Coordinates of C-alpha atoms in Angstrom, one line a residue:
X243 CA -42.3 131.2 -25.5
X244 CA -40.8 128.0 -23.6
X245 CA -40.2 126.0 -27.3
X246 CA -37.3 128.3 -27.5
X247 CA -34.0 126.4 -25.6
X248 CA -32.4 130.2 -24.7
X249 CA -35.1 131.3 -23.3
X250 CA -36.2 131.8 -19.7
X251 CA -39.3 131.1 -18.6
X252 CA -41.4 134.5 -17.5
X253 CA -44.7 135.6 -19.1
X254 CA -45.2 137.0 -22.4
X255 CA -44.6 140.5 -22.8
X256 CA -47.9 142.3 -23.6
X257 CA -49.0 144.4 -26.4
X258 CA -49.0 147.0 -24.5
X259 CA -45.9 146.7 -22.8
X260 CA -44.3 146.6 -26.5
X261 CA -45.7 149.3 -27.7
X262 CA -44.6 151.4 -24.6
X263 CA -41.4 153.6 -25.9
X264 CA -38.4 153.6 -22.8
X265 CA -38.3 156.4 -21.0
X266 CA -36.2 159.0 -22.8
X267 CA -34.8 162.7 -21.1
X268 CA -35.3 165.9 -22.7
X269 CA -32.9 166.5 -25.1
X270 CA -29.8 169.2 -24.3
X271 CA -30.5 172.2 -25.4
X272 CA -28.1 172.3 -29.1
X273 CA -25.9 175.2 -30.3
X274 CA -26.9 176.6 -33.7
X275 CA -24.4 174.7 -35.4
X276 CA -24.9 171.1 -34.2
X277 CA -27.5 169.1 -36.5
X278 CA -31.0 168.9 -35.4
X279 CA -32.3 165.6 -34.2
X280 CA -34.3 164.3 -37.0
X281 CA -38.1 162.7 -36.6
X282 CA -38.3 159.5 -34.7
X283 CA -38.2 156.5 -37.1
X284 CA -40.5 154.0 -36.4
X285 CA -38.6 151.4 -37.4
X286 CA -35.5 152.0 -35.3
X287 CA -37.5 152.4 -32.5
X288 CA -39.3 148.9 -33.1
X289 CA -35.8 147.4 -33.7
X290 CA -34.5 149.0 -30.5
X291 CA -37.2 148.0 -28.0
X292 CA -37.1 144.4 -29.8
X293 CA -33.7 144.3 -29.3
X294 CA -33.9 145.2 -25.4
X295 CA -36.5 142.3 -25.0
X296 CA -34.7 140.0 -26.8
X297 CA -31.5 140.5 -24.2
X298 CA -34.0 140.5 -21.3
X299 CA -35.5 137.4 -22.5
X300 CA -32.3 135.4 -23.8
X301 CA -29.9 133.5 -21.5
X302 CA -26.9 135.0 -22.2
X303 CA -24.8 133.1 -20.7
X304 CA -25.5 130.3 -23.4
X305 CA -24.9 132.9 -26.4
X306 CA -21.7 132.0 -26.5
X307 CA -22.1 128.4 -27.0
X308 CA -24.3 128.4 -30.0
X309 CA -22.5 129.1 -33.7
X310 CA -24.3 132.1 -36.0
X311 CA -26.4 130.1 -37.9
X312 CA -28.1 128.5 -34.0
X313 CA -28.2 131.8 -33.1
X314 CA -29.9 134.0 -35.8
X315 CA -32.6 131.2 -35.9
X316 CA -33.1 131.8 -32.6
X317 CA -33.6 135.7 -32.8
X318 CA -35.6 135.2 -36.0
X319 CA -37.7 132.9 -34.0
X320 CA -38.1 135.4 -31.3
X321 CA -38.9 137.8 -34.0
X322 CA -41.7 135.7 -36.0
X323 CA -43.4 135.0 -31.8
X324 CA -43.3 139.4 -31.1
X325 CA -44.0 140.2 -34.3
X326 CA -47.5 137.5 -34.1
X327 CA -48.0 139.2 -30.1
X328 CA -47.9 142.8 -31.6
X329 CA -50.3 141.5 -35.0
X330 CA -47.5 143.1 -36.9
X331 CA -48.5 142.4 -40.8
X332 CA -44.7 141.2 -42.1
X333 CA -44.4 138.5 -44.6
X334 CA -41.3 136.2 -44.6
X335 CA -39.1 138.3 -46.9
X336 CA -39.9 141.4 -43.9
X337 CA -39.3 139.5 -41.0
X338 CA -36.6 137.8 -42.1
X339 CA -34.7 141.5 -42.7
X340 CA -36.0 142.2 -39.1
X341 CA -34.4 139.6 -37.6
X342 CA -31.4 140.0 -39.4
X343 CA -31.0 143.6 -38.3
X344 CA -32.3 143.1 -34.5
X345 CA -29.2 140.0 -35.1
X346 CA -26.7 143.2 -35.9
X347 CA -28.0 145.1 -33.0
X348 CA -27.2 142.6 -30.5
X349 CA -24.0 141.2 -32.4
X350 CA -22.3 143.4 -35.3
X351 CA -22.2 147.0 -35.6
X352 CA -26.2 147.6 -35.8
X353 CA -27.4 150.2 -38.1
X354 CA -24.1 149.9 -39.9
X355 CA -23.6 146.0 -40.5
X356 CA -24.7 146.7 -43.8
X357 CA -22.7 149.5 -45.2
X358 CA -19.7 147.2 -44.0
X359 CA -21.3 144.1 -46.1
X360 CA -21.7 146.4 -49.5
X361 CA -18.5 146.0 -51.2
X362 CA -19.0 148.8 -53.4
X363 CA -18.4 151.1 -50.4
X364 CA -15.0 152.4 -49.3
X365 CA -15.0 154.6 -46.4
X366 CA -17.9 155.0 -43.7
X367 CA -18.3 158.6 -42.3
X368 CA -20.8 158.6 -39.0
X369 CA -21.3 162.7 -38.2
X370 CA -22.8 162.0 -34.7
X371 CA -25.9 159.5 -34.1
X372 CA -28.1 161.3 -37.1
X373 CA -25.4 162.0 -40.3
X374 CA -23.9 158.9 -42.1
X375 CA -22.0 159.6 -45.2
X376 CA -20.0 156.9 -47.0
X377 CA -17.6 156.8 -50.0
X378 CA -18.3 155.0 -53.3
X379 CA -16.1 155.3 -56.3
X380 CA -14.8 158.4 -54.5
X381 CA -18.3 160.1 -54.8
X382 CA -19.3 160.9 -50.8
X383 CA -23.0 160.1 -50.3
X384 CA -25.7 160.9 -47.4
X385 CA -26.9 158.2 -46.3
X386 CA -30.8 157.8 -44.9
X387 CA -28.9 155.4 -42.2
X388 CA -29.3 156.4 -38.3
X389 CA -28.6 156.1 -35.1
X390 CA -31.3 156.2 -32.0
X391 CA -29.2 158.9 -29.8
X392 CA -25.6 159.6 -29.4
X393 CA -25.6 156.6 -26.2
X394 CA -27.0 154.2 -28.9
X395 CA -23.6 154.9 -31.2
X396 CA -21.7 154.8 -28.2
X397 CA -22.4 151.5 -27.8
X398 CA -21.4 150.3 -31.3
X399 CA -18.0 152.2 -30.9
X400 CA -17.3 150.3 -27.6
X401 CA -18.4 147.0 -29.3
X402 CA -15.4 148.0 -32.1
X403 CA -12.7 149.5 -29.4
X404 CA -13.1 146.3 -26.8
X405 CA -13.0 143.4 -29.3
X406 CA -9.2 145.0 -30.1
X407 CA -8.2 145.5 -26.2
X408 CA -8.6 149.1 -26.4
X409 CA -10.9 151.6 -24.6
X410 CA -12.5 155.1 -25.4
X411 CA -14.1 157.3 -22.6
X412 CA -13.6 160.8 -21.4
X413 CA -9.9 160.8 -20.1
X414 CA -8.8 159.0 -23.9
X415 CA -11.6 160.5 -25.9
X416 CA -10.1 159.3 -29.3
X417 CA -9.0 155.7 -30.7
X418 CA -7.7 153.7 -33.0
X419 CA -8.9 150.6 -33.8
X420 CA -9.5 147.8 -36.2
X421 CA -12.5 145.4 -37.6
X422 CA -12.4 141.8 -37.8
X423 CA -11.9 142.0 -41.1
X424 CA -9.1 144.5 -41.1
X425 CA -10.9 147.5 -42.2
X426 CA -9.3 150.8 -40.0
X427 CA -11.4 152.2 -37.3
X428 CA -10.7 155.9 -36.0
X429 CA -13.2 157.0 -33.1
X430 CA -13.7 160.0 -31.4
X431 CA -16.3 160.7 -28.4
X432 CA -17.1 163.8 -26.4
X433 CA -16.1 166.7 -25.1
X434 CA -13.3 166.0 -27.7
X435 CA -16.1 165.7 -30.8
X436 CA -18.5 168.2 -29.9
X437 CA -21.6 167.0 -32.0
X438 CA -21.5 163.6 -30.6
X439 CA -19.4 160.3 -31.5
X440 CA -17.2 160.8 -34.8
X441 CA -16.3 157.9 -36.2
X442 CA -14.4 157.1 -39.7
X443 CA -14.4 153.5 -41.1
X444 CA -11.8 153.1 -43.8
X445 CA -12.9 149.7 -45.6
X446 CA -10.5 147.0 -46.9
X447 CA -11.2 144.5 -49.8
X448 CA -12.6 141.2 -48.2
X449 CA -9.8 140.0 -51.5
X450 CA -7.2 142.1 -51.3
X451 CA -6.2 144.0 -54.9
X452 CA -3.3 142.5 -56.8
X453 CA -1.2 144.5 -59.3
X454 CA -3.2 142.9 -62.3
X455 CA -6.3 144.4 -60.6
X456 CA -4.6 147.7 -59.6
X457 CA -3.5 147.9 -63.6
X458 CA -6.8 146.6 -64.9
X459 CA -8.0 150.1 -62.7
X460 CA -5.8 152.0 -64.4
X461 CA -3.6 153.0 -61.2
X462 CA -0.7 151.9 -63.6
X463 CA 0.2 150.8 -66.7
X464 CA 1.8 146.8 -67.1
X465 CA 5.4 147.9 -67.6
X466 CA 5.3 150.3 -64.2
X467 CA 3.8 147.2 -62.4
X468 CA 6.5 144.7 -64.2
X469 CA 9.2 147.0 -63.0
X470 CA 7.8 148.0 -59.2
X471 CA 7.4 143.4 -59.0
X472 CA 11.2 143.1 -60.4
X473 CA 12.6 145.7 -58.1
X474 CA 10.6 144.3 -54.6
X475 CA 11.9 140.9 -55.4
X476 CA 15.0 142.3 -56.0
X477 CA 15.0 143.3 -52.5
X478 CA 14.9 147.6 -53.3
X479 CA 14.1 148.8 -50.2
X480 CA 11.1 150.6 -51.0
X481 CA 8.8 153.5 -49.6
X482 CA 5.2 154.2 -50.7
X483 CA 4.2 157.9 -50.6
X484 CA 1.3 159.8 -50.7
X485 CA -2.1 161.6 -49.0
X486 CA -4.8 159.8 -46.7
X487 CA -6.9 157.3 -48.9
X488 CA -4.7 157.7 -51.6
X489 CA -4.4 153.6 -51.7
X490 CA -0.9 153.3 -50.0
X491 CA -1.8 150.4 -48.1
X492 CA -3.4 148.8 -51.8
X493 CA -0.4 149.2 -53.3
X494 CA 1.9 147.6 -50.3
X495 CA -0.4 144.3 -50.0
X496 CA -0.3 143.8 -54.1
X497 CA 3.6 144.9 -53.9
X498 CA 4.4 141.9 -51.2
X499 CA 3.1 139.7 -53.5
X500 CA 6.9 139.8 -55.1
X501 CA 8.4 138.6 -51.7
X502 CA 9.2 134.9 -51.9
X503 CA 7.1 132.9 -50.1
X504 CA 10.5 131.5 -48.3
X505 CA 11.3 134.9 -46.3
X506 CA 10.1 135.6 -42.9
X507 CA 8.1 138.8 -42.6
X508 CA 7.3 140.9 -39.7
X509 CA 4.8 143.8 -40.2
X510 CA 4.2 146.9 -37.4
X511 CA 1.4 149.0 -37.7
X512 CA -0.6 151.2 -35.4
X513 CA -3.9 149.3 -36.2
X514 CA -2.9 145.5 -37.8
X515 CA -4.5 146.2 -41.6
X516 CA -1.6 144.8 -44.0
X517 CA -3.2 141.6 -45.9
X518 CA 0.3 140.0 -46.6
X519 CA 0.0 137.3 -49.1
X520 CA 3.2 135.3 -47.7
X521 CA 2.7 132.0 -45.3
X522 CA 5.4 133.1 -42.9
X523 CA 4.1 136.8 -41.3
X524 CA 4.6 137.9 -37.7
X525 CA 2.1 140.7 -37.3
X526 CA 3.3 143.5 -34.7
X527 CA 0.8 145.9 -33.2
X528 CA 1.4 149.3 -30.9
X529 CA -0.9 149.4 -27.9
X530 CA -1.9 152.7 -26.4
X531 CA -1.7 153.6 -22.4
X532 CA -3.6 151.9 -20.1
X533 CA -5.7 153.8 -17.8
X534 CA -2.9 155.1 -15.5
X535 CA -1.0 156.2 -18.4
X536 CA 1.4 153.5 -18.6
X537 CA 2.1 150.3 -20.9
X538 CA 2.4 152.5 -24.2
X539 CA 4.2 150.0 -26.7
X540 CA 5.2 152.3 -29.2
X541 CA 5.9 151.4 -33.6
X542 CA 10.1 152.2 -32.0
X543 CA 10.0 149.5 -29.3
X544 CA 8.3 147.4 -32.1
X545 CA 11.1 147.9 -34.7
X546 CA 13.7 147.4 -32.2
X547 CA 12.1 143.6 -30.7
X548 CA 11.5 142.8 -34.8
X549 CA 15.7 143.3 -35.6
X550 CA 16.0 140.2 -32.6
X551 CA 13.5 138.3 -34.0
X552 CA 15.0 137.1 -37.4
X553 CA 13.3 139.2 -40.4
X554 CA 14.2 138.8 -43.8
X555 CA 12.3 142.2 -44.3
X556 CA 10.6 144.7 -41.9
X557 CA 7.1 146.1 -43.2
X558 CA 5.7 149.4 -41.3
X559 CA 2.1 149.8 -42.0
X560 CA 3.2 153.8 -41.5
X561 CA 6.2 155.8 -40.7
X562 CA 4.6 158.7 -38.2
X563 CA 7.5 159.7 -36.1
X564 CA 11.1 158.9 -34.3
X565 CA 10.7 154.7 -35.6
X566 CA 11.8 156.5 -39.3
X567 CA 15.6 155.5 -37.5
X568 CA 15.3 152.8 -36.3
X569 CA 13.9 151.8 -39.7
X570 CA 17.0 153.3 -41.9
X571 CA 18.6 151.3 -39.6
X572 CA 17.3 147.9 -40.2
X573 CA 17.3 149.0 -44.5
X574 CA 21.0 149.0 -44.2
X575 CA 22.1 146.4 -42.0
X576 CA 20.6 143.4 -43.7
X577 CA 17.2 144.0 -44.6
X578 CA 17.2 145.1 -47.6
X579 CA 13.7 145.1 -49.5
X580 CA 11.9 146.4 -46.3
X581 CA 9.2 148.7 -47.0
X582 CA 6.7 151.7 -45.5
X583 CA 4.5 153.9 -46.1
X584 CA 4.7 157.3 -45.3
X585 CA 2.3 160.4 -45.7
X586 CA 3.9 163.1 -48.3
X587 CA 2.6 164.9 -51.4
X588 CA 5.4 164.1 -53.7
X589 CA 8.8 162.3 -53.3
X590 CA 10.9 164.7 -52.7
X591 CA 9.0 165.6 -49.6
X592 CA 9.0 162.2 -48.7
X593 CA 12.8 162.2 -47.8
X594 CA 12.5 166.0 -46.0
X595 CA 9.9 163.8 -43.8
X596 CA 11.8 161.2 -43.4
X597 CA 14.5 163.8 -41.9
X598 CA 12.2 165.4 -39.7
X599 CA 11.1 162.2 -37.9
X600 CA 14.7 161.0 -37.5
X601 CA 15.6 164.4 -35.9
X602 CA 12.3 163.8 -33.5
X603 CA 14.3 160.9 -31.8
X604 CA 16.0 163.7 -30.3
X605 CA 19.3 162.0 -31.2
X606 CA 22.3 164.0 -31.7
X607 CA 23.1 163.1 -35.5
X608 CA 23.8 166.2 -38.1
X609 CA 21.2 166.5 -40.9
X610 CA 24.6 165.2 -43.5
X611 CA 24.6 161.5 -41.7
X612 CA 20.8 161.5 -41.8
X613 CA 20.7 162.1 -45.9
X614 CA 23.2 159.9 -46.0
X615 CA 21.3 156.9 -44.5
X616 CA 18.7 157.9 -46.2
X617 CA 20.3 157.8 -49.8
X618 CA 22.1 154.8 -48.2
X619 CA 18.6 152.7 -47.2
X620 CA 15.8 153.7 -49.6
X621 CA 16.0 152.6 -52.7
X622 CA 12.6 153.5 -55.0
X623 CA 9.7 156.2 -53.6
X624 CA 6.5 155.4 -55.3
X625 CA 4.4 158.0 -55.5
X626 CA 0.8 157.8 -55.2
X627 CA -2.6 160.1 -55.3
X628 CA -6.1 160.5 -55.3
X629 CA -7.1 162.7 -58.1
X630 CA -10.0 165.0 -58.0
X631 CA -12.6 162.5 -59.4
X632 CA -11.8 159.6 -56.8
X633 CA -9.1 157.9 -59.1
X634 CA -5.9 156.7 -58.3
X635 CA -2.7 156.8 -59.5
X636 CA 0.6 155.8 -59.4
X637 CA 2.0 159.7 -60.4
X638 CA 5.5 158.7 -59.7
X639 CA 8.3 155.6 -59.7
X640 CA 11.4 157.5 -58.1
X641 CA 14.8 156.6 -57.8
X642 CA 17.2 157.4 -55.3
X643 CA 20.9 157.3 -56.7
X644 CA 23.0 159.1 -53.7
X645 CA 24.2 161.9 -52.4
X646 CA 26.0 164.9 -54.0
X647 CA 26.8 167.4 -51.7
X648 CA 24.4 167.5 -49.1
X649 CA 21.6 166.9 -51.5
X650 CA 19.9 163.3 -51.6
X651 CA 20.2 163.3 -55.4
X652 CA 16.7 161.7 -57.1
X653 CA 15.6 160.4 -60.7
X654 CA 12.0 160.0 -61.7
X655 CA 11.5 156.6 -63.7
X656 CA 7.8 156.9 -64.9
X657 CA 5.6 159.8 -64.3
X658 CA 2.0 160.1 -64.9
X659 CA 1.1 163.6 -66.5
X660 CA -2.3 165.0 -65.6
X661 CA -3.2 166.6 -69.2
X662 CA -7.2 168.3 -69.0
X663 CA -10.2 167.4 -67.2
X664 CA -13.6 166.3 -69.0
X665 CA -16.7 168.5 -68.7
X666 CA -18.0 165.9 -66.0
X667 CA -14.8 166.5 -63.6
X668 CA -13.2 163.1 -64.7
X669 CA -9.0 163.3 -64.7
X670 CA -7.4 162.1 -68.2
X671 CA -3.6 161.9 -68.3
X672 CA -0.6 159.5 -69.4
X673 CA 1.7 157.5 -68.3
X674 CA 5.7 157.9 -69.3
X675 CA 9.0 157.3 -68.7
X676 CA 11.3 159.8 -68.5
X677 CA 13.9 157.5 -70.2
X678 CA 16.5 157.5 -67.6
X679 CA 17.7 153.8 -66.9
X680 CA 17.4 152.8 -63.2
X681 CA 20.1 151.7 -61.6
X682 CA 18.5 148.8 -59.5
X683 CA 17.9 147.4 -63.2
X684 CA 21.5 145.9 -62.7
X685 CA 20.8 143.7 -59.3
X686 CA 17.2 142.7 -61.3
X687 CA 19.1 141.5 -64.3
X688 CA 21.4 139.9 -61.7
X689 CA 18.8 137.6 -60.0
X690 CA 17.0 136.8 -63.3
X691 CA 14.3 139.0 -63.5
X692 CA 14.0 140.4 -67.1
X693 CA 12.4 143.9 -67.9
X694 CA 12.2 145.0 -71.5
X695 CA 14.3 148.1 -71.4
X696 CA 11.9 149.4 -74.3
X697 CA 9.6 150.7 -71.6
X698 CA 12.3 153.2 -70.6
X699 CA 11.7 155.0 -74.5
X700 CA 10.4 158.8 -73.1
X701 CA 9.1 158.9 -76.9
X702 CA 6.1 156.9 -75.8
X703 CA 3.0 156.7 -74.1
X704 CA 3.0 153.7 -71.7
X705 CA 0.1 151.8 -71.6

C-alpha cells in the first residue's frame, strides 16, 4: 500500500474488516404512502464502503494538488490493491467501471455522474434516495439508479449547493442552484419534502442549439427563424413565452446569436444558465439570504446596477416578479433589443403577467401607464410549448403594434396549427402566416436585413 504517493502509511485493511457493512440504525417507521426501501444492492454497498476507505486512506490534503487524470489513476490503483485483498474476480473492463464510479463518489455527483454524461437525457428526477426518473425525448423513464439512504443523497445535494455559495438545511429547506456545466439544479430536503431529498436536474446542451438546429427539429420552419434573427438584430425588444421545459431558455441562447459580437451584454438570472454566444457578457446572478436572513440580492437590485454599468442590451434569464419594471424601463430608455423570458400559456397572457408583476412593486402607477410601457417596450412575444408527445414548438411569433383604448392591441405573424394526433400520440400540425405584414419589417429593411415578404402569403404552408 506505500507505492501509492497519497497514501498514508497504516496497515492493510483486512478482509474481514471490508467485508464488515457500517453500522446502520433501524429504519423510521414509513407512512403508507412513502416508497419502500428497496433490497440492499451489493454493489452500492461495495462502492460505499470502498469509497469510505479510500477517504480514510488518502491524504486529502494533497487531493487538490493533483489534476483528474493523477487522481483517477490513483483511486483505480487503490481499487485494482482492495479489489486483489478482497479476491474479488473483476477483469480490467470491471474494475476500471469501479474505479470510475468510486472516482464520482468521492468527486462528482455519485450514483448520478452518469445520467449527467448521457446526452440523450434532458431532465433528472431523484424521488427520494430509492426513485430516479429521467426525461428522454420527452418520454419520463424509471431508472434502476439508487441511492444508499436519504444521508447518502444529502451529501450529493450539498456537494451541488456549496460549489455555487449556497446552502440547504432545515431553516432554508429548498434551493436553487446550478452545475458546472450550466444545467439548473432545484433541491428540496426535509421536513419541507416529506419522502426524503427532491431534487430536479434540468440538463443543458454541453453545445448549445442554434436556430439551424432548432429548425432541423422542427421547432420552426426557416422563414420563422429568418424573421425572429432579422428582428433581434434589429434590436426588437423581445419576450419569449411559454410553460416550464417548454425550451425558453433554447430559444434565447440560439436567438443571441443575432446580437453583434460588438455590443456589450449583461445577463441576470436566478441560477446563471444562459450560454450567450457573444465575447463581451457580464453574467449577473441573485444570491439568496444568508443565515440570519440578510444579504438577499434580488433580479431588481440586479437590473438597477446593470442600467450603471453600460449595456447595449439587458437579458433576464426569467421575469418572476416586481424586476418586470425595472425591465420596461431599461426597453425604452435605450436598450432596445433586450430580451426575457417569462412563464405564460399564450401571448396574450404574457402581457396580463407582465401587468401583474409591475403592480407587485407596489408602485403607485394606474394599470393605463403600465399598458402603455408595455406596448411602448416589447416589441415581438414568441410563443413557445411542449406538446403532448415531448415536441416543441414555436406556436406563435406575435406582434405588439400599440395601444387602442386601454387595450395593448396584438397581431400574430406565424402561427403553428395543431391539426390530429397519430394513433401512437405523436402531434402533427403546420406552420403559417397569418399574412399580416409586421411592422418591425420597416427598421429590418432599414439596417439591411432582407426578408422575402413571400413568407407572409396565409395561402401557404411554411416549411
Amino acid at each position: 500500500m506505500s507505492r501509492f504517493s497519497l497514501v498514508r502509511s497504516a496497515p492493510a485493511p483486512t478482509p474481514a474488516a471490508l467485508a464488515a457493512p457500517p453500522p446502520v440504525a433501524p429504519p423510521a417507521a414509513r407512512v403508507e404512502s412513502k416508497p419502500k426501501s428497496p433490497a440492499r444492492d451489493a454493489g452500492l454497498d461495495l462502492r460505499l464502503r470502498l469509497h469510505a476507505k479510500l477517504i480514510e486512506e488518502l491524504d486529502l490534503a494533497k487531493l487538490d494538488k493533483l489534476d483528474e487524470a493523477e487522481l483517477r489513476r490513483q483511486v483505480l490503483g487503490q481499487v485494482t490493491e482492495f479489489a486483489r485483498i478482497e479476491r474479488m474476480a473483476l477483469n480490467a473492463r470491471e474494475l476500471e467501471a469501479l474505479g470510475a464510479s468510486i472516482y464520482d463518489e468521492m468527486v462528482g455527483l455519485g450514483p448520478i455522474e452518469p445520467l449527467l454524461k448521457d446526452d440523450s437525457i434532458n431532465d433528472i428526477l431523484i424521488n427520494g434516495p430509492y426513485q430516479v426518473y429521467i426525461e428522454r425525448r420527452g418520454e419520463l423513464e424509471l431508472t434502476p439508479i439508487r441511492f444508499r439512504d436519504n444521508d447518502h443523497l444529502l451529501r450529493i445535494v450539498n456537494r451541488i449547493v456549496a460549489a455555487v455559495g449556497r446552502r440547504i438545511d432545515e431553516s432554508q429547506p429548498m434551493v436553487d442552484a446550478r452545475l458546472p456545466d450550466g444545467s439548473r439544479v432545484n433541491a428540496a430536503i426535509p421536513p419541507v419534502a416529506i419522502d426524503g431529498c427532491s431534487v430536479s436536474i434540468r440538463k443543458f446542451s454541453k453545445k448549445p442549439l442554434t436556430l439551424e438546429k432548432l429548425v432541423e427539429f422542427g421547432a420552426m420552419t426557416q422563414s420563422m427563424s429568418d424573421f425572429l434573427y432579422g428582428a433581434v438584430r434589429s434590436r426588437v425588444s423581445t419576450v419569449i413565452s411559454g410553460g416550464t421545459g417548454s425550451g425558453k431558455t433554447t430559444l434565447l441562447n440560439a436567438l443571441s446569436s443575432a446580437i453583434s459580437e460588438g455590443e456589450r451584454l449583461i445577463t441576470i438570472e436566478d441560477a446563471a444558465e444562459l450560454q450567450l454566444q457573444q465575447p463581451h457578457v457580464v453574467r449577473m446572478e441573485t444570491r439568496p439570504p444568508n443565515i440570519e436572513g440578510k444579504g438577499e440580492i434580488r433580479q431588481r437590485e440586479l437590473v438597477k446596477n446593470a442600467l450603471r454599468m453600460r449595456p447595449d442590451r439587458v437579458i433576464l434569464g426569467e421575469v418572476r416578479s416586481e424586476e418586470a419594471f425595472d425591465m420596461l424601463q431599461a426597453m425604452n430608455t435605450g436598450h432596445e433589443g433586450s430580451m426575457a423570458t417569462i412563464h405564460s400559456n399564450n401571448p396574450r397572457e404574457a402581457i396580463s403577467r407582465l401587468e401583474q408583476m409591475v403592480a407587485m412593486g407596489g408602485l403607485n402607477i394606474g394599470a393605463d401607464a403600465v399598458r402603455h410601457q408595455i406596448a411602448a417596450a416589447v416589441g415581438l412575444v414568441v410563443q413557445v410549448m411542449r406538446l403532448s408527445d415531448g415536441k416543441r414548438k414555436v406556436t406563435h411569433v406575435t406582434e405588439i403594434t400599440g395601444m387602442e383604448g386601454q387595450v395593448v392591441q396584438m397581431q400574430d405573424i406565424f402561427v403553428f396549427n395543431r391539426t390530429h394526433t397519430g394513433p401512437d400520440g405523436e402531434v402533427f400540425g403546420e406552420f403559417r402566416a397569418t399574412g399580416l405584414r409586421p411592422r418591425c419589417l420597416d427598421e429590418m429593411i432599414r439596417r439591411g436585413i432582407p426578408y422575402d415578404t413571400a413568407n407572409f402569403d396565409p395561402s401557404k404552408v411554411l416549411g
